mmCIF file of C-alpha atoms in Angstrom:
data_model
loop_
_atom_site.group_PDB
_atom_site.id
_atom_site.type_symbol
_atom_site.label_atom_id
_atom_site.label_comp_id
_atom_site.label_asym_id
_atom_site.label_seq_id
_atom_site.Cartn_x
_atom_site.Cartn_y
_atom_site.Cartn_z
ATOM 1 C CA UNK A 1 -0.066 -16.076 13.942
ATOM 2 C CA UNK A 2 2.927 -16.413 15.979
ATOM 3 C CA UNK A 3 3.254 -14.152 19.207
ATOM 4 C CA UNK A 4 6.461 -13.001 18.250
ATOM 5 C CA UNK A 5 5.235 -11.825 14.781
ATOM 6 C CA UNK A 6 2.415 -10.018 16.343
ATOM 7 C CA UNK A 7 4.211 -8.282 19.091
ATOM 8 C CA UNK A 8 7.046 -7.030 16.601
ATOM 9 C CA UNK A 9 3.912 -5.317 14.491
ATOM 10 C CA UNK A 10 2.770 -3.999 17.210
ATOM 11 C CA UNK A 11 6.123 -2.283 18.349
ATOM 12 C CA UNK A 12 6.129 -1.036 14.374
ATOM 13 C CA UNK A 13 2.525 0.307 14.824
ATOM 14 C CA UNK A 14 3.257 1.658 18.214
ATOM 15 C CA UNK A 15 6.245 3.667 16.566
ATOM 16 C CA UNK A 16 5.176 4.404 13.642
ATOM 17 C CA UNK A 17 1.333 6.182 14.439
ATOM 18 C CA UNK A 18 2.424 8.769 16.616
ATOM 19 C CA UNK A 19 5.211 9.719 14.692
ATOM 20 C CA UNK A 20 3.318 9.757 11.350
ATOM 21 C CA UNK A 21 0.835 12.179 13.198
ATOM 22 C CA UNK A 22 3.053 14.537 14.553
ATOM 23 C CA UNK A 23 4.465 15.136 10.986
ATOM 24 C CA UNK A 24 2.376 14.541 7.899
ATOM 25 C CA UNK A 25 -1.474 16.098 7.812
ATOM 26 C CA UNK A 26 -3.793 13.143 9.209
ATOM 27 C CA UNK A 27 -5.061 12.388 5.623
ATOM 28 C CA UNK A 28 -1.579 10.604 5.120
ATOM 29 C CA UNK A 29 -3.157 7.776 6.865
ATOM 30 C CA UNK A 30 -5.715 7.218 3.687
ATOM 31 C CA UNK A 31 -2.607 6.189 1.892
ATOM 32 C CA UNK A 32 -3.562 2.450 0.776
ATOM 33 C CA UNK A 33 0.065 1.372 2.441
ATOM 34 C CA UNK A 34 -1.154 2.784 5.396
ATOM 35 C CA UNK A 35 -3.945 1.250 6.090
ATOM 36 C CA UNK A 36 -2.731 -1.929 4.206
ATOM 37 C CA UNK A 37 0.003 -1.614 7.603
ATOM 38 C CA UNK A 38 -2.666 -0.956 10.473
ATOM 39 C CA UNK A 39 -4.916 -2.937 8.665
ATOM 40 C CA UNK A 40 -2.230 -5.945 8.918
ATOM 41 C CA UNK A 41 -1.877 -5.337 12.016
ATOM 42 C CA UNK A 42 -5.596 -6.433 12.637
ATOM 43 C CA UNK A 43 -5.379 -9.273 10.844
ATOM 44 C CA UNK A 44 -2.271 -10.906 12.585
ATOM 45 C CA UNK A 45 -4.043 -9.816 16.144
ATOM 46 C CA UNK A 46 -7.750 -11.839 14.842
ATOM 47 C CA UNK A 47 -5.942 -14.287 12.413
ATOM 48 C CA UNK A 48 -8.292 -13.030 9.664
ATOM 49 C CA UNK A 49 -7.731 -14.785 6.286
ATOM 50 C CA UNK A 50 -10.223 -12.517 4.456
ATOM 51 C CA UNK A 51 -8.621 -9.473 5.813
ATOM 52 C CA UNK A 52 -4.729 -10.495 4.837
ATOM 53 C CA UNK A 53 -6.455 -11.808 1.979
ATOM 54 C CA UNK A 54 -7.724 -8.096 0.607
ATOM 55 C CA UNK A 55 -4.423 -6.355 2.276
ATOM 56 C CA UNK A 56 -2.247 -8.755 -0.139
ATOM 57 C CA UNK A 57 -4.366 -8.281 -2.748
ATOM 58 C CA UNK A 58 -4.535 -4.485 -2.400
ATOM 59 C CA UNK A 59 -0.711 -3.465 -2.100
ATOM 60 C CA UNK A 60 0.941 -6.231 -3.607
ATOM 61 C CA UNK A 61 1.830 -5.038 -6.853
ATOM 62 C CA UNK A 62 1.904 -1.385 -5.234
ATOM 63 C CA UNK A 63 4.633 -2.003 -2.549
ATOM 64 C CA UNK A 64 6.333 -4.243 -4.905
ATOM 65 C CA UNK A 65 7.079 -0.896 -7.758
ATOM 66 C CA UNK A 66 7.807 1.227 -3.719
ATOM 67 C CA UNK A 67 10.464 -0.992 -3.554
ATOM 68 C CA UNK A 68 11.559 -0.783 -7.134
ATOM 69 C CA UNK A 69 11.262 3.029 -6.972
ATOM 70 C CA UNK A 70 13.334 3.339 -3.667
ATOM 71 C CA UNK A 71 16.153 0.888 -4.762
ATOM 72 C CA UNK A 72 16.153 2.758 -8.242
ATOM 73 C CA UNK A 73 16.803 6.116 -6.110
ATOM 74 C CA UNK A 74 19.581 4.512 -4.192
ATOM 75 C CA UNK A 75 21.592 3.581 -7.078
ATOM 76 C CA UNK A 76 20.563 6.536 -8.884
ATOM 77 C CA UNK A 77 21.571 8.631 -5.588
ATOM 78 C CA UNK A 78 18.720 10.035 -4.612
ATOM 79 C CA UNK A 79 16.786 10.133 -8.283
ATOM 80 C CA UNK A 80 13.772 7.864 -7.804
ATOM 81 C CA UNK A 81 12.537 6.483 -11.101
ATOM 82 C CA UNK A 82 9.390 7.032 -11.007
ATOM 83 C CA UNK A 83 9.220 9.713 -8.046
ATOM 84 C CA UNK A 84 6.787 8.097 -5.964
ATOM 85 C CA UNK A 85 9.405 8.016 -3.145
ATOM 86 C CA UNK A 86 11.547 11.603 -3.934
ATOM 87 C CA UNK A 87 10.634 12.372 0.342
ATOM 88 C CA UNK A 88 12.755 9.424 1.411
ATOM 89 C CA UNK A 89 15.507 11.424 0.023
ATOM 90 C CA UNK A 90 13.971 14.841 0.578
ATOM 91 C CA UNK A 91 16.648 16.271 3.831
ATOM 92 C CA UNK A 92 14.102 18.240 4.812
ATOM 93 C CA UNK A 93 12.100 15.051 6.329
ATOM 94 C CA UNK A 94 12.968 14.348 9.250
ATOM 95 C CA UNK A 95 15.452 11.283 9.165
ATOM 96 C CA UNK A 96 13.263 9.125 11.741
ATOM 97 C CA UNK A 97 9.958 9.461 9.605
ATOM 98 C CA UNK A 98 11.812 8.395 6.672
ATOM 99 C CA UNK A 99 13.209 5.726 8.670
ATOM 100 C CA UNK A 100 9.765 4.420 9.519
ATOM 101 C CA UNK A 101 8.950 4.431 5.858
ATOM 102 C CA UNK A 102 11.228 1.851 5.023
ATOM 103 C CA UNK A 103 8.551 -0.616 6.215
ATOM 104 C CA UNK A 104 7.215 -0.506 2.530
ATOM 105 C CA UNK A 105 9.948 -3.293 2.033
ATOM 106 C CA UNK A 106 8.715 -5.800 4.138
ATOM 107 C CA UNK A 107 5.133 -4.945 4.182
ATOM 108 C CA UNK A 108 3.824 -6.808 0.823
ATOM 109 C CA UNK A 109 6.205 -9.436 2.180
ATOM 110 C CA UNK A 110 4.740 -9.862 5.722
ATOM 111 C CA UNK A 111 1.437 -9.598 4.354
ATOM 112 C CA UNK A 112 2.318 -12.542 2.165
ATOM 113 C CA UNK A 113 3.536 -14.545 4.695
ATOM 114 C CA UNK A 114 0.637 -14.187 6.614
ATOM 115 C CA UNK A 115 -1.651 -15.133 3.726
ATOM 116 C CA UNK A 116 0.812 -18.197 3.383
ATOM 117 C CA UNK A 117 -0.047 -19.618 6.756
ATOM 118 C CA UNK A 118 -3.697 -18.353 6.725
ATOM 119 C CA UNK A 119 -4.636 -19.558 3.630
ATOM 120 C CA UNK A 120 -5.739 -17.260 0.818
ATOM 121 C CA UNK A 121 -9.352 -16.297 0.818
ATOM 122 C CA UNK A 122 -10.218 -15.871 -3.002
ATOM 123 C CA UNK A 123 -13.392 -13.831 -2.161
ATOM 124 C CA UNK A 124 -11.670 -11.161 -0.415
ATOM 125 C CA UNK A 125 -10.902 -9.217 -3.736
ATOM 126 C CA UNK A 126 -14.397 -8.568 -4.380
ATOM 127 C CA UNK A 127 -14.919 -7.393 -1.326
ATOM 128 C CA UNK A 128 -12.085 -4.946 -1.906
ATOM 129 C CA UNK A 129 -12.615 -3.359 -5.204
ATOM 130 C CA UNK A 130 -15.645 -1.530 -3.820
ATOM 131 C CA UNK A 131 -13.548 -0.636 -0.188
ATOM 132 C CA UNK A 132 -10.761 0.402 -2.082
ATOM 133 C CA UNK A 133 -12.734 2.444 -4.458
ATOM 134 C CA UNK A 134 -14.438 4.300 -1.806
ATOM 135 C CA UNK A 135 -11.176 5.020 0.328
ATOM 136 C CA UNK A 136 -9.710 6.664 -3.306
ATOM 137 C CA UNK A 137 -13.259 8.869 -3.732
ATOM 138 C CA UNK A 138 -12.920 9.950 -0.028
ATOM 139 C CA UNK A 139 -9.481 10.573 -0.088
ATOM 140 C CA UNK A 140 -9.909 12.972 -3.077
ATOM 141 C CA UNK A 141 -13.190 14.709 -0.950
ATOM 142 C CA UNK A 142 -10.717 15.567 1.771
ATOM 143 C CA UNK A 143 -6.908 16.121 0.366
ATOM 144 C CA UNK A 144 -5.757 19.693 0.049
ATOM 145 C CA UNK A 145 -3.960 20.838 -2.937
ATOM 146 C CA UNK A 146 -0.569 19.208 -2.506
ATOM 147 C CA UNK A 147 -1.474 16.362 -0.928
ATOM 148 C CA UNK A 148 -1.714 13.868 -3.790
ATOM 149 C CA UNK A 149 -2.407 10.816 -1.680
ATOM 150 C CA UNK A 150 -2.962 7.619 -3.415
ATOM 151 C CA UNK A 151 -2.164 9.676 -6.284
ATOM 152 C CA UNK A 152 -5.773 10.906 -6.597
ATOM 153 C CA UNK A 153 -4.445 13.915 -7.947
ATOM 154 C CA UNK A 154 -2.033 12.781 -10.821
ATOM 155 C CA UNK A 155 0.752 10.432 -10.512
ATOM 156 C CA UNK A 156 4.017 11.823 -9.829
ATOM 157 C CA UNK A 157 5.547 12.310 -13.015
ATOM 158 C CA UNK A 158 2.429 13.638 -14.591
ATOM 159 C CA UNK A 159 1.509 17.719 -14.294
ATOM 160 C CA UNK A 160 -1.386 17.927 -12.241
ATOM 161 C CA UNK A 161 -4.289 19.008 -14.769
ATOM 162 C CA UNK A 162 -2.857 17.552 -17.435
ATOM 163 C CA UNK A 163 -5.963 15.376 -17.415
ATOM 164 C CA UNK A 164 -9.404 15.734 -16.412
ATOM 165 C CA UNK A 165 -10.206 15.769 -12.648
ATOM 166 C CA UNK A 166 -13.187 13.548 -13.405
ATOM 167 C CA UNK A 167 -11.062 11.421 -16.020
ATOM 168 C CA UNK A 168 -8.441 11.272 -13.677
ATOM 169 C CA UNK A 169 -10.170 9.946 -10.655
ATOM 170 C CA UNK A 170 -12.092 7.064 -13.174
ATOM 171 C CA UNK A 171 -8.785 6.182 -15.034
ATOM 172 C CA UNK A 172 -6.858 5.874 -11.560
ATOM 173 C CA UNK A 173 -9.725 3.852 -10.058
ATOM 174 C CA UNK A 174 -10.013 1.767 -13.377
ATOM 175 C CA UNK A 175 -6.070 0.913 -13.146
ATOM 176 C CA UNK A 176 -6.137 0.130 -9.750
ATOM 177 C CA UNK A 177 -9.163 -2.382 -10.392
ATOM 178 C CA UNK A 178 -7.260 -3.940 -12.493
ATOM 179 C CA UNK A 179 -3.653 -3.697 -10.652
ATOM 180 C CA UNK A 180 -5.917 -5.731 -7.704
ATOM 181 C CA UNK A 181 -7.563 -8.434 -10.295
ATOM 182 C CA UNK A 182 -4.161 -9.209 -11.864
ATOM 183 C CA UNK A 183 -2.511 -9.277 -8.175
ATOM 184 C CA UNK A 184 -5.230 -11.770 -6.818
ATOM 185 C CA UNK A 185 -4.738 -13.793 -9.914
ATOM 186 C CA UNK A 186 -1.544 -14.134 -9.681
ATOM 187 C CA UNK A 187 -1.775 -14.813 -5.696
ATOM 188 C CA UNK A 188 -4.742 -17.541 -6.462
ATOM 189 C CA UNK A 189 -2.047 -19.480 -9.076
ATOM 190 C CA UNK A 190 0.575 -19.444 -6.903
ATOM 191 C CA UNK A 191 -1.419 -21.103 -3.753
ATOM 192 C CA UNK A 192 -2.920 -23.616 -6.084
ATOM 193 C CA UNK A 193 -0.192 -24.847 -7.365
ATOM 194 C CA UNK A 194 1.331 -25.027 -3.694
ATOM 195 C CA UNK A 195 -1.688 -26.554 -1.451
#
């Protein structure tokens, strides 16, 4: 990967962390975006295909309905869509953190560049199903009530305990199985049709 590419993440990563820490519980950091960023960040630093591989693959389709949301909110001025993003409008946020957030619009984008010039390693989505699985069952041993990270507690326009704990946790971890099969289909088409 390019120096300049790497050093610019780096700058993100260095601004972001510390920032992130200071405001939101520590837990925030189990948010698949998250670690789909620092995680990035590794790969561009070892030039891992595998791991931009599984990053790609794991918040592709995720970062792409962010985006959606966010857009949605700023036309609808301030009403996200589907509420997934309501604190990037929220005042009470500070505006820096917020600011920081918008790197959910270049993230699935970076991630796919990198996987452009690394090449696309179609085993890495196998080897993320099970990682991604496990960060969702520890993220719902260790959120608070409130803190509804990768949605383990319902999704935001859904009353939490509306469903079944259980049946929530295996629906969730059922859709995002799938969300990641479709995503490295779709990913595996494209760069065979383009090699």
């Amino acid at each position: 990967m390019p120096l300049w590419f790497r050093l610019a993440y780096l700058g993100l990563a260095v601004a972001l962390v510390p920032v992130y820490a200071i405001h939101y519980p520590w837990v925030n950091f189990f948010w698949f975006s998250n670690l789909a960023l620092l995680g990035g960040l590794v790969a561009a630093w070892t030039s891992s295909s595998r791991l931009a591989s599984a990053l790609l693959v794991c918040v592709g389709l995720l970062e792409l309905g962010w985006i959606v949301d966010f857009l949605g909110g700023l036309v609808l001025m301030g009403q996200a869509p589907f509420g997934m993003v309501d604190y990037m409008f929220d005042p009470e946020i500070p505006l820096l953190v917020r600011a920081l957030s918008l790197y959910h619009l270049v993230l699935p984008f970076a991630l796919w560049w990198m996987v452009w010039r690394l090449g696309y390693d179609a085993r890495a989505w196998r080897w993320l199903v099970p990682a991604g699985w496990g960060v969702v069952l520890i993220t719902r041993l260790t959120v608070d009530e409130g803190q509804n990270v990768n949605w383990v507690l319902s999704m935001p326009w859904l009353e939490p305990g509306r469903i079944h704990e259980g049946l929530w946790l295996l629906l969730l971890m059922l859709g995002l199985g799938i969300a990641w099969w479709v995503t490295h289909r779709l990913v595996l088409w494209f760069m065979q049709r383009h090699e």
